[in-house]
Amino acid sequence: MWAYEGIFYQIYPIGFTGAPTSNDGNVVPRILKLKEWSSYLQELGVSSILLNPIFESDNHGYDTRDFKKIDCRLGTNEDFAEVCKDLHAHNVKIVLDGVFNHVGRGFWAFKDVQEKKWDSPYKDWFCINFGGNSAYNDGFWYEGWEGHYELVKLNLYNPAVVDYLLECVKGWVEEFDIDGLRLDVAYSLERNFMKRLRSFCQELKPDFALIGEVLFGDYNLIVNDEMLHSCTNYECYKGIYSSFNSMNMFEIAHSLNRQYGPEQWCIYRGKHLMSFVDNHDVTRIASILTNKNHLPLAYGLLLGMPGVPCIYYGSEWGEEGVKAPNNDYALRPCFEEPKPNELTELIKELIHIRTGSDALCNGTYRNVVLTNHQLVFERKTDSERMLVAINASDAPYTAQNGELGGTMTDLLTGEVIEMNGHLEMPPYSVKYLK
């Protein structure tokens, strides 16, 4: 699976393009802005772009009106097809947000139910009770996603709904040649639907990637040979920033070992969960870290640990953004152009090292040196051994361990190191040793 050895770059298109936050009905080809970034993404080393909702919606994209039409605020289907062709020409694959759990109140089938009530052929597409009423006085009650009644839950037990969604996915592959889907709120999706989607997509495109949004629980329940290839690793997301903020590397080391370690009881060995330090739903890493010297180290950890790294647009140059109580606008800004800096250059180097390393993409994980402020771990395959070393302290540190022996090269500096059982680690440093 190509996704296991790649780097994802996530963009929230409605915010990225500066589109109005509510659908104003005007067709503006804002999505073409992605063509201005394709060379930058290729140079950064990105292998796939992960786009949050792009289809016609009421407001933020997760309240879909029409799965077969690009949101008018972003342009037309022809505009997006042009963008996809350009991204593919720059060796960047396309993964779209598959919002299959719910739709907006403006969804065409729901509007038919509002108009015809019992007589609508689509009444069983949703979880409806005509003996009740909604907060919008529709004359019937319906299930909303987690109490959000602007998001109307789809009935994925209805074969007609499943057939419609699969028809849409087939259309996306044929029209835009997409390479995968991120399944929104995958933890809420009906399991048989995900099995059907997996087999359907595999027939359409054998290497089609399915990645689920999962916040908690046992990821094995949906990441397996029957359902999804990967899912979001929120456990390690929290562990990364929290370890730096509390100066306690034991937290992330524990999570990584629990998930990927050498012991038989480790729960996700051999799997490739999607790892990240921020995304469109959480405060950006540059804002959540209390010590900005830790920002490069967070990316050193992200790109050295097991999983499929995903970088959120703008965070690669340290953009800040704090999640608000009532909206996420601050997390989803419009940038006129990329603003690369020293952090971006480091991330670019780390990406280059990772994508060229079998050990970093597919290797086992093992803690070698662990203190409150330092972490050295090993990634290893039959063909390659790598060490990733993090010093979060403002003081130099000498790591000592019998396994720190022989001659290794620091791939970031080119320095050849004779370790002899110890490794010198400057303050606030990251090393990739081979």
GROMACS .gro file of C-alpha atoms in nm, residues 230-395:
model
  166
  230SER     CA    1  -0.532   0.307   0.866
  231CYS     CA    2  -0.689   0.546   1.115
  232THR     CA    3  -0.596   0.859   1.308
  233ASN     CA    4  -0.367   0.794   1.605
  234TYR     CA    5  -0.507   1.032   1.865
  235GLU     CA    6  -0.334   0.850   2.150
  236CYS     CA    7   0.011   0.940   2.017
  237TYR     CA    8  -0.107   1.287   1.906
  238LYS     CA    9  -0.175   1.371   2.268
  239GLY     CA   10   0.142   1.196   2.382
  240ILE     CA   11   0.366   1.405   2.156
  241TYR     CA   12   0.273   1.755   2.275
  242SER     CA   13   0.206   1.647   2.632
  243SER     CA   14   0.550   1.482   2.664
  244PHE     CA   15   0.721   1.806   2.568
  245ASN     CA   16   0.497   2.032   2.776
  246SER     CA   17   0.537   1.822   3.090
  247MET     CA   18   0.900   1.736   3.009
  248ASN     CA   19   0.813   1.371   3.046
  249MET     CA   20   0.923   1.164   2.746
  250PHE     CA   21   0.800   0.855   2.926
  251GLU     CA   22   0.446   0.938   2.810
  252ILE     CA   23   0.505   0.918   2.435
  253ALA     CA   24   0.758   0.636   2.477
  254HIS     CA   25   0.496   0.436   2.667
  255SER     CA   26   0.231   0.495   2.398
  256LEU     CA   27   0.468   0.406   2.114
  257ASN     CA   28   0.587   0.091   2.288
  258ARG     CA   29   0.230  -0.007   2.383
  259GLN     CA   30   0.128   0.026   2.020
  260TYR     CA   31   0.433  -0.086   1.822
  261GLY     CA   32   0.687  -0.233   2.065
  262PRO     CA   33   0.864  -0.570   2.042
  263GLU     CA   34   0.660  -0.754   2.304
  264GLN     CA   35   0.390  -0.993   2.186
  265TRP     CA   36   0.121  -0.800   2.374
  266CYS     CA   37   0.184  -0.472   2.186
  267ILE     CA   38  -0.138  -0.398   2.007
  268TYR     CA   39  -0.067  -0.242   1.665
  269ARG     CA   40   0.254  -0.407   1.553
  270GLY     CA   41   0.275  -0.417   1.175
  271LYS     CA   42   0.001  -0.156   1.130
  272HIS     CA   43   0.042   0.196   0.994
  273LEU     CA   44  -0.176   0.440   1.189
  274MET     CA   45  -0.197   0.802   1.071
  275SER     CA   46   0.022   1.015   1.299
  276PHE     CA   47  -0.001   1.393   1.334
  277VAL     CA   48   0.080   1.684   1.564
  278ASP     CA   49  -0.227   1.890   1.466
  279ASN     CA   50  -0.518   1.901   1.223
  280HIS     CA   51  -0.832   2.099   1.136
  281ASP     CA   52  -1.002   2.009   1.465
  282VAL     CA   53  -0.734   2.083   1.727
  283THR     CA   54  -0.512   2.374   1.836
  284ARG     CA   55  -0.200   2.396   1.620
  285ILE     CA   56   0.121   2.250   1.757
  286ALA     CA   57   0.298   2.590   1.753
  287SER     CA   58   0.027   2.726   1.983
  288ILE     CA   59  -0.004   2.429   2.217
  289LEU     CA   60   0.368   2.381   2.289
  290THR     CA   61   0.478   2.590   2.588
  291ASN     CA   62   0.841   2.595   2.471
  292LYS     CA   63   0.885   2.690   2.104
  293ASN     CA   64   1.229   2.522   2.102
  294HIS     CA   65   1.038   2.194   2.107
  295LEU     CA   66   0.863   2.260   1.775
  296PRO     CA   67   1.138   2.111   1.552
  297LEU     CA   68   1.169   1.819   1.796
  298ALA     CA   69   0.797   1.743   1.769
  299TYR     CA   70   0.838   1.702   1.393
  300GLY     CA   71   1.155   1.500   1.447
  301LEU     CA   72   0.950   1.263   1.659
  302LEU     CA   73   0.654   1.260   1.419
  303LEU     CA   74   0.864   1.172   1.115
  304GLY     CA   75   1.077   0.918   1.300
  305MET     CA   76   0.805   0.719   1.478
  306PRO     CA   77   0.595   0.439   1.326
  307GLY     CA   78   0.285   0.538   1.132
  308VAL     CA   79   0.182   0.748   0.835
  309PRO     CA   80   0.280   1.114   0.903
  310CYS     CA   81   0.029   1.384   0.815
  311ILE     CA   82   0.124   1.755   0.815
  312TYR     CA   83  -0.146   2.021   0.848
  313TYR     CA   84  -0.114   2.310   0.606
  314GLY     CA   85   0.083   2.603   0.747
  315SER     CA   86   0.210   2.417   1.051
  316GLU     CA   87   0.528   2.327   0.865
  317TRP     CA   88   0.637   2.688   0.903
  318GLY     CA   89   0.505   2.722   1.260
  319GLU     CA   90   0.170   2.890   1.197
  320GLU     CA   91  -0.031   2.935   1.516
  321GLY     CA   92  -0.403   2.882   1.571
  322VAL     CA   93  -0.610   2.818   1.882
  323LYS     CA   94  -0.936   2.623   1.882
  324ALA     CA   95  -1.226   2.844   1.993
  325PRO     CA   96  -1.517   2.724   2.207
  326ASN     CA   97  -1.776   2.770   1.932
  327ASN     CA   98  -1.591   2.751   1.600
  328ASP     CA   99  -1.272   2.638   1.430
  329TYR     CA  100  -1.216   2.933   1.197
  330ALA     CA  101  -0.880   3.017   1.355
  331LEU     CA  102  -0.757   2.666   1.272
  332ARG     CA  103  -0.855   2.688   0.904
  333PRO     CA  104  -0.707   3.010   0.763
  334CYS     CA  105  -0.642   3.130   0.413
  335PHE     CA  106  -0.277   3.169   0.308
  336GLU     CA  107  -0.199   3.359  -0.010
  337GLU     CA  108   0.115   3.153  -0.066
  338PRO     CA  109   0.344   2.914   0.123
  339LYS     CA  110   0.569   3.080   0.382
  340PRO     CA  111   0.859   2.835   0.417
  341ASN     CA  112   1.126   2.905   0.677
  342GLU     CA  113   1.397   2.724   0.871
  343LEU     CA  114   1.144   2.485   1.027
  344THR     CA  115   1.009   2.401   0.681
  345GLU     CA  116   1.359   2.319   0.559
  346LEU     CA  117   1.414   2.084   0.852
  347ILE     CA  118   1.082   1.909   0.787
  348LYS     CA  119   1.174   1.881   0.419
  349GLU     CA  120   1.501   1.709   0.517
  350LEU     CA  121   1.323   1.478   0.759
  351ILE     CA  122   1.068   1.385   0.492
  352HIS     CA  123   1.349   1.309   0.247
  353ILE     CA  124   1.519   1.084   0.501
  354ARG     CA  125   1.198   0.908   0.599
  355THR     CA  126   1.071   0.834   0.249
  356GLY     CA  127   1.410   0.689   0.160
  357SER     CA  128   1.425   0.466   0.468
  358ASP     CA  129   1.267   0.123   0.485
  359ALA     CA  130   1.327   0.119   0.863
  360LEU     CA  131   1.144   0.448   0.925
  361CYS     CA  132   0.851   0.355   0.701
  362ASN     CA  133   0.809  -0.010   0.796
  363GLY     CA  134   1.048  -0.097   1.077
  364THR     CA  135   0.990  -0.228   1.426
  365TYR     CA  136   1.000   0.006   1.726
  366ARG     CA  137   1.210  -0.030   2.042
  367ASN     CA  138   1.305   0.215   2.318
  368VAL     CA  139   1.683   0.228   2.371
  369VAL     CA  140   1.739   0.524   2.605
  370LEU     CA  141   1.460   0.690   2.802
  371THR     CA  142   1.468   0.968   3.062
  372ASN     CA  143   1.228   1.251   3.141
  373HIS     CA  144   1.396   1.481   2.889
  374GLN     CA  145   1.553   1.240   2.637
  375LEU     CA  146   1.435   0.959   2.414
  376VAL     CA  147   1.638   0.738   2.182
  377PHE     CA  148   1.449   0.469   1.993
  378GLU     CA  149   1.536   0.216   1.728
  379ARG     CA  150   1.354   0.150   1.400
  380LYS     CA  151   1.467  -0.168   1.228
  381THR     CA  152   1.397  -0.396   0.933
  382ASP     CA  153   1.599  -0.688   0.796
  383SER     CA  154   1.778  -0.446   0.564
  384GLU     CA  155   1.825  -0.134   0.779
  385ARG     CA  156   1.866  -0.003   1.135
  386MET     CA  157   1.798   0.358   1.234
  387LEU     CA  158   1.818   0.542   1.565
  388VAL     CA  159   1.608   0.850   1.636
  389ALA     CA  160   1.742   1.062   1.924
  390ILE     CA  161   1.552   1.350   2.090
  391ASN     CA  162   1.693   1.581   2.357
  392ALA     CA  163   1.416   1.809   2.487
  393SER     CA  164   1.642   1.966   2.751
  394ASP     CA  165   1.809   2.308   2.733
  395ALA     CA  166   2.133   2.137   2.839
   0.00000   0.00000   0.00000
